[in-house]
Amino acid sequence: MVVTINRRLAGMLIAGGLFAGVALPQAALAQEAPRDFKGEELVVQTLTGTAGKFFRDIAEPFEKKYNAKLSMFESLSSDTVAKMRANAGNQESDVWMVAETWGTVLEKEGLLEPLSVKGVPALETLMPTGRRKNDAFMLMSLAAMNITYNKDKLKPEDLPKTWADLADPKYKGRLILPAASSTFAVMLIEEFNNAGGGDVKNIDPAISELKKIAPNVMTYWTSFDQNFNLMNSGQAWLAVSSSDRTIDQALKGAPVGATYPASGTVFIGNAVGVTKGTQKKDLAEAYVNYLLSPEVQKLMADRIGQIPTVKDIEVSQNVRELLPQGDAMKNSLSPDWGEIAANQAQWVERYTKEIVSK
């Protein structure tokens, strides 16, 4: 099932203050009496790249407040899931972070320890899109699929107006798309499939459109570093990419911008939760709660471009302008990632064989 954001997410983001100049509320976390964990160590698996660095940068205030030690390592979502499957009953982390699609997989496979409102009171401050009915995990932030472009190579009038415009011959050899291993390949399939009337069992509409675009592709990026090395150097002019990574690069001075067709885009969440079997659930939940504090949510937006899921967080103007606006927001999609996860292997196989390998 696909839920359009104009019925679900856009209104929540606007009402929640993301696109309005609302005052930042006092942090509930700051009002709590901190518990002394007496130097206990918590192992946290984080997202990778700039996001991974961000979580290391914000570790110290938590460690001081709770007298705890955070030990962190980065991992791609697919690798995290593979390790958690292999290590069931003897996990290497207490807290995990993955793309929303993979969080749904972990939930279905029983590898998660549900969150409690007692341990994570900030769950009550989440917009509905950030919270699961059973609190198996939560979404700490959102990202949107975008078309990143090199501002030195393309003017606004040169940009694609629709996703199908990526097939325009003027982009031949200058377009990069996500590799099959990327969640953004799945999101791209979903965008074309929804527009073409397909469903989770039938992605023929998406494959048909992608075949038209494939002749323009320079390469299929396997990491965001590769993506932005090609974009920032001007070798590539356009990339199907992520809003948060594009914002991060733009804030660092890279010559990149973001465009979103009026038909909308696809949003995905960054999931975080507690590993089943952890002996440190109280400390793990305290850390998850910390990630939902207004201060951390605002920093996450303003420093690495991730969209807050907590209500009443104001996002800086230079970040907002790189997010979907108007019709692009209203027409966007919030897919049923559970349904997609059950069919993702088949999607990836077809994308690999019929698009990437051709």
JSON list of N, CA and C in Angstrom, two decimals, residues 60-88:
[
{"chain": "A", "resi": 60, "resn": "GLU", "atom": "N", "xyz": [29.49, 12.99, 23.68]},
{"chain": "A", "resi": 60, "resn": "GLU", "atom": "CA", "xyz": [30.01, 13.47, 24.96]},
{"chain": "A", "resi": 60, "resn": "GLU", "atom": "C", "xyz": [28.95, 14.02, 25.90]},
{"chain": "A", "resi": 61, "resn": "PRO", "atom": "N", "xyz": [28.01, 14.85, 25.45]},
{"chain": "A", "resi": 61, "resn": "PRO", "atom": "CA", "xyz": [26.98, 15.35, 26.38]},
{"chain": "A", "resi": 61, "resn": "PRO", "atom": "C", "xyz": [26.18, 14.22, 27.03]},
{"chain": "A", "resi": 62, "resn": "PHE", "atom": "N", "xyz": [25.88, 13.18, 26.25]},
{"chain": "A", "resi": 62, "resn": "PHE", "atom": "CA", "xyz": [25.15, 12.03, 26.80]},
{"chain": "A", "resi": 62, "resn": "PHE", "atom": "C", "xyz": [26.01, 11.31, 27.83]},
{"chain": "A", "resi": 63, "resn": "GLU", "atom": "N", "xyz": [27.27, 11.08, 27.49]},
{"chain": "A", "resi": 63, "resn": "GLU", "atom": "CA", "xyz": [28.16, 10.36, 28.41]},
{"chain": "A", "resi": 63, "resn": "GLU", "atom": "C", "xyz": [28.28, 11.09, 29.74]},
{"chain": "A", "resi": 64, "resn": "LYS", "atom": "N", "xyz": [28.41, 12.41, 29.68]},
{"chain": "A", "resi": 64, "resn": "LYS", "atom": "CA", "xyz": [28.55, 13.19, 30.91]},
{"chain": "A", "resi": 64, "resn": "LYS", "atom": "C", "xyz": [27.26, 13.19, 31.72]},
{"chain": "A", "resi": 65, "resn": "LYS", "atom": "N", "xyz": [26.14, 13.32, 31.05]},
{"chain": "A", "resi": 65, "resn": "LYS", "atom": "CA", "xyz": [24.85, 13.41, 31.74]},
{"chain": "A", "resi": 65, "resn": "LYS", "atom": "C", "xyz": [24.52, 12.11, 32.47]},
{"chain": "A", "resi": 66, "resn": "TYR", "atom": "N", "xyz": [24.84, 10.98, 31.84]},
{"chain": "A", "resi": 66, "resn": "TYR", "atom": "CA", "xyz": [24.44, 9.69, 32.40]},
{"chain": "A", "resi": 66, "resn": "TYR", "atom": "C", "xyz": [25.61, 8.88, 32.97]},
{"chain": "A", "resi": 67, "resn": "ASN", "atom": "N", "xyz": [26.80, 9.48, 33.00]},
{"chain": "A", "resi": 67, "resn": "ASN", "atom": "CA", "xyz": [27.98, 8.76, 33.49]},
{"chain": "A", "resi": 67, "resn": "ASN", "atom": "C", "xyz": [28.07, 7.39, 32.81]},
{"chain": "A", "resi": 68, "resn": "ALA", "atom": "N", "xyz": [28.13, 7.42, 31.49]},
{"chain": "A", "resi": 68, "resn": "ALA", "atom": "CA", "xyz": [28.17, 6.21, 30.68]},
{"chain": "A", "resi": 68, "resn": "ALA", "atom": "C", "xyz": [29.21, 6.37, 29.58]},
{"chain": "A", "resi": 69, "resn": "LYS", "atom": "N", "xyz": [29.57, 5.28, 28.96]},
{"chain": "A", "resi": 69, "resn": "LYS", "atom": "CA", "xyz": [30.54, 5.28, 27.88]},
{"chain": "A", "resi": 69, "resn": "LYS", "atom": "C", "xyz": [29.88, 4.74, 26.62]},
{"chain": "A", "resi": 70, "resn": "LEU", "atom": "N", "xyz": [29.96, 5.50, 25.53]},
{"chain": "A", "resi": 70, "resn": "LEU", "atom": "CA", "xyz": [29.42, 5.05, 24.25]},
{"chain": "A", "resi": 70, "resn": "LEU", "atom": "C", "xyz": [30.54, 4.52, 23.36]},
{"chain": "A", "resi": 71, "resn": "SER", "atom": "N", "xyz": [30.41, 3.28, 22.94]},
{"chain": "A", "resi": 71, "resn": "SER", "atom": "CA", "xyz": [31.34, 2.68, 21.98]},
{"chain": "A", "resi": 71, "resn": "SER", "atom": "C", "xyz": [30.59, 2.54, 20.66]},
{"chain": "A", "resi": 72, "resn": "MET", "atom": "N", "xyz": [31.08, 3.20, 19.61]},
{"chain": "A", "resi": 72, "resn": "MET", "atom": "CA", "xyz": [30.32, 3.28, 18.36]},
{"chain": "A", "resi": 72, "resn": "MET", "atom": "C", "xyz": [31.08, 2.68, 17.18]},
{"chain": "A", "resi": 73, "resn": "PHE", "atom": "N", "xyz": [30.33, 2.08, 16.27]},
{"chain": "A", "resi": 73, "resn": "PHE", "atom": "CA", "xyz": [30.90, 1.64, 15.00]},
{"chain": "A", "resi": 73, "resn": "PHE", "atom": "C", "xyz": [29.86, 1.84, 13.91]},
{"chain": "A", "resi": 74, "resn": "GLU", "atom": "N", "xyz": [30.33, 2.10, 12.70]},
{"chain": "A", "resi": 74, "resn": "GLU", "atom": "CA", "xyz": [29.45, 2.36, 11.57]},
{"chain": "A", "resi": 74, "resn": "GLU", "atom": "C", "xyz": [29.18, 1.07, 10.79]},
{"chain": "A", "resi": 75, "resn": "SER", "atom": "N", "xyz": [28.00, 1.02, 10.18]},
{"chain": "A", "resi": 75, "resn": "SER", "atom": "CA", "xyz": [27.67, -0.14, 9.36]},
{"chain": "A", "resi": 75, "resn": "SER", "atom": "C", "xyz": [26.55, 0.23, 8.39]},
{"chain": "A", "resi": 76, "resn": "LEU", "atom": "N", "xyz": [26.65, -0.28, 7.16]},
{"chain": "A", "resi": 76, "resn": "LEU", "atom": "CA", "xyz": [25.56, -0.14, 6.20]},
{"chain": "A", "resi": 76, "resn": "LEU", "atom": "C", "xyz": [24.36, -0.96, 6.67]},
{"chain": "A", "resi": 77, "resn": "SER", "atom": "N", "xyz": [23.17, -0.52, 6.31]},
{"chain": "A", "resi": 77, "resn": "SER", "atom": "CA", "xyz": [21.95, -1.19, 6.78]},
{"chain": "A", "resi": 77, "resn": "SER", "atom": "C", "xyz": [21.93, -2.67, 6.42]},
{"chain": "A", "resi": 78, "resn": "SER", "atom": "N", "xyz": [22.26, -2.99, 5.17]},
{"chain": "A", "resi": 78, "resn": "SER", "atom": "CA", "xyz": [22.22, -4.39, 4.74]},
{"chain": "A", "resi": 78, "resn": "SER", "atom": "C", "xyz": [23.21, -5.23, 5.52]},
{"chain": "A", "resi": 79, "resn": "ASP", "atom": "N", "xyz": [24.39, -4.68, 5.80]},
{"chain": "A", "resi": 79, "resn": "ASP", "atom": "CA", "xyz": [25.39, -5.41, 6.58]},
{"chain": "A", "resi": 79, "resn": "ASP", "atom": "C", "xyz": [24.93, -5.60, 8.02]},
{"chain": "A", "resi": 80, "resn": "THR", "atom": "N", "xyz": [24.29, -4.57, 8.58]},
{"chain": "A", "resi": 80, "resn": "THR", "atom": "CA", "xyz": [23.78, -4.67, 9.95]},
{"chain": "A", "resi": 80, "resn": "THR", "atom": "C", "xyz": [22.78, -5.80, 10.07]},
{"chain": "A", "resi": 81, "resn": "VAL", "atom": "N", "xyz": [21.84, -5.87, 9.14]},
{"chain": "A", "resi": 81, "resn": "VAL", "atom": "CA", "xyz": [20.83, -6.92, 9.19]},
{"chain": "A", "resi": 81, "resn": "VAL", "atom": "C", "xyz": [21.47, -8.29, 9.05]},
{"chain": "A", "resi": 82, "resn": "ALA", "atom": "N", "xyz": [22.42, -8.43, 8.15]},
{"chain": "A", "resi": 82, "resn": "ALA", "atom": "CA", "xyz": [23.10, -9.72, 7.97]},
{"chain": "A", "resi": 82, "resn": "ALA", "atom": "C", "xyz": [23.81, -10.16, 9.24]},
{"chain": "A", "resi": 83, "resn": "LYS", "atom": "N", "xyz": [24.48, -9.21, 9.90]},
{"chain": "A", "resi": 83, "resn": "LYS", "atom": "CA", "xyz": [25.19, -9.54, 11.15]},
{"chain": "A", "resi": 83, "resn": "LYS", "atom": "C", "xyz": [24.22, -9.89, 12.27]},
{"chain": "A", "resi": 84, "resn": "MET", "atom": "N", "xyz": [23.12, -9.15, 12.36]},
{"chain": "A", "resi": 84, "resn": "MET", "atom": "CA", "xyz": [22.16, -9.43, 13.43]},
{"chain": "A", "resi": 84, "resn": "MET", "atom": "C", "xyz": [21.49, -10.78, 13.23]},
{"chain": "A", "resi": 85, "resn": "ARG", "atom": "N", "xyz": [21.27, -11.16, 11.99]},
{"chain": "A", "resi": 85, "resn": "ARG", "atom": "CA", "xyz": [20.74, -12.50, 11.72]},
{"chain": "A", "resi": 85, "resn": "ARG", "atom": "C", "xyz": [21.73, -13.57, 12.15]},
{"chain": "A", "resi": 86, "resn": "ALA", "atom": "N", "xyz": [22.99, -13.36, 11.78]},
{"chain": "A", "resi": 86, "resn": "ALA", "atom": "CA", "xyz": [24.03, -14.35, 12.06]},
{"chain": "A", "resi": 86, "resn": "ALA", "atom": "C", "xyz": [24.33, -14.45, 13.55]},
{"chain": "A", "resi": 87, "resn": "ASN", "atom": "N", "xyz": [24.18, -13.32, 14.26]},
{"chain": "A", "resi": 87, "resn": "ASN", "atom": "CA", "xyz": [24.56, -13.27, 15.68]},
{"chain": "A", "resi": 87, "resn": "ASN", "atom": "C", "xyz": [23.38, -13.35, 16.63]},
{"chain": "A", "resi": 88, "resn": "ALA", "atom": "N", "xyz": [22.25, -13.84, 16.17]},
{"chain": "A", "resi": 88, "resn": "ALA", "atom": "CA", "xyz": [21.06, -13.92, 17.02]},
{"chain": "A", "resi": 88, "resn": "ALA", "atom": "C", "xyz": [21.39, -14.61, 18.34]}
]
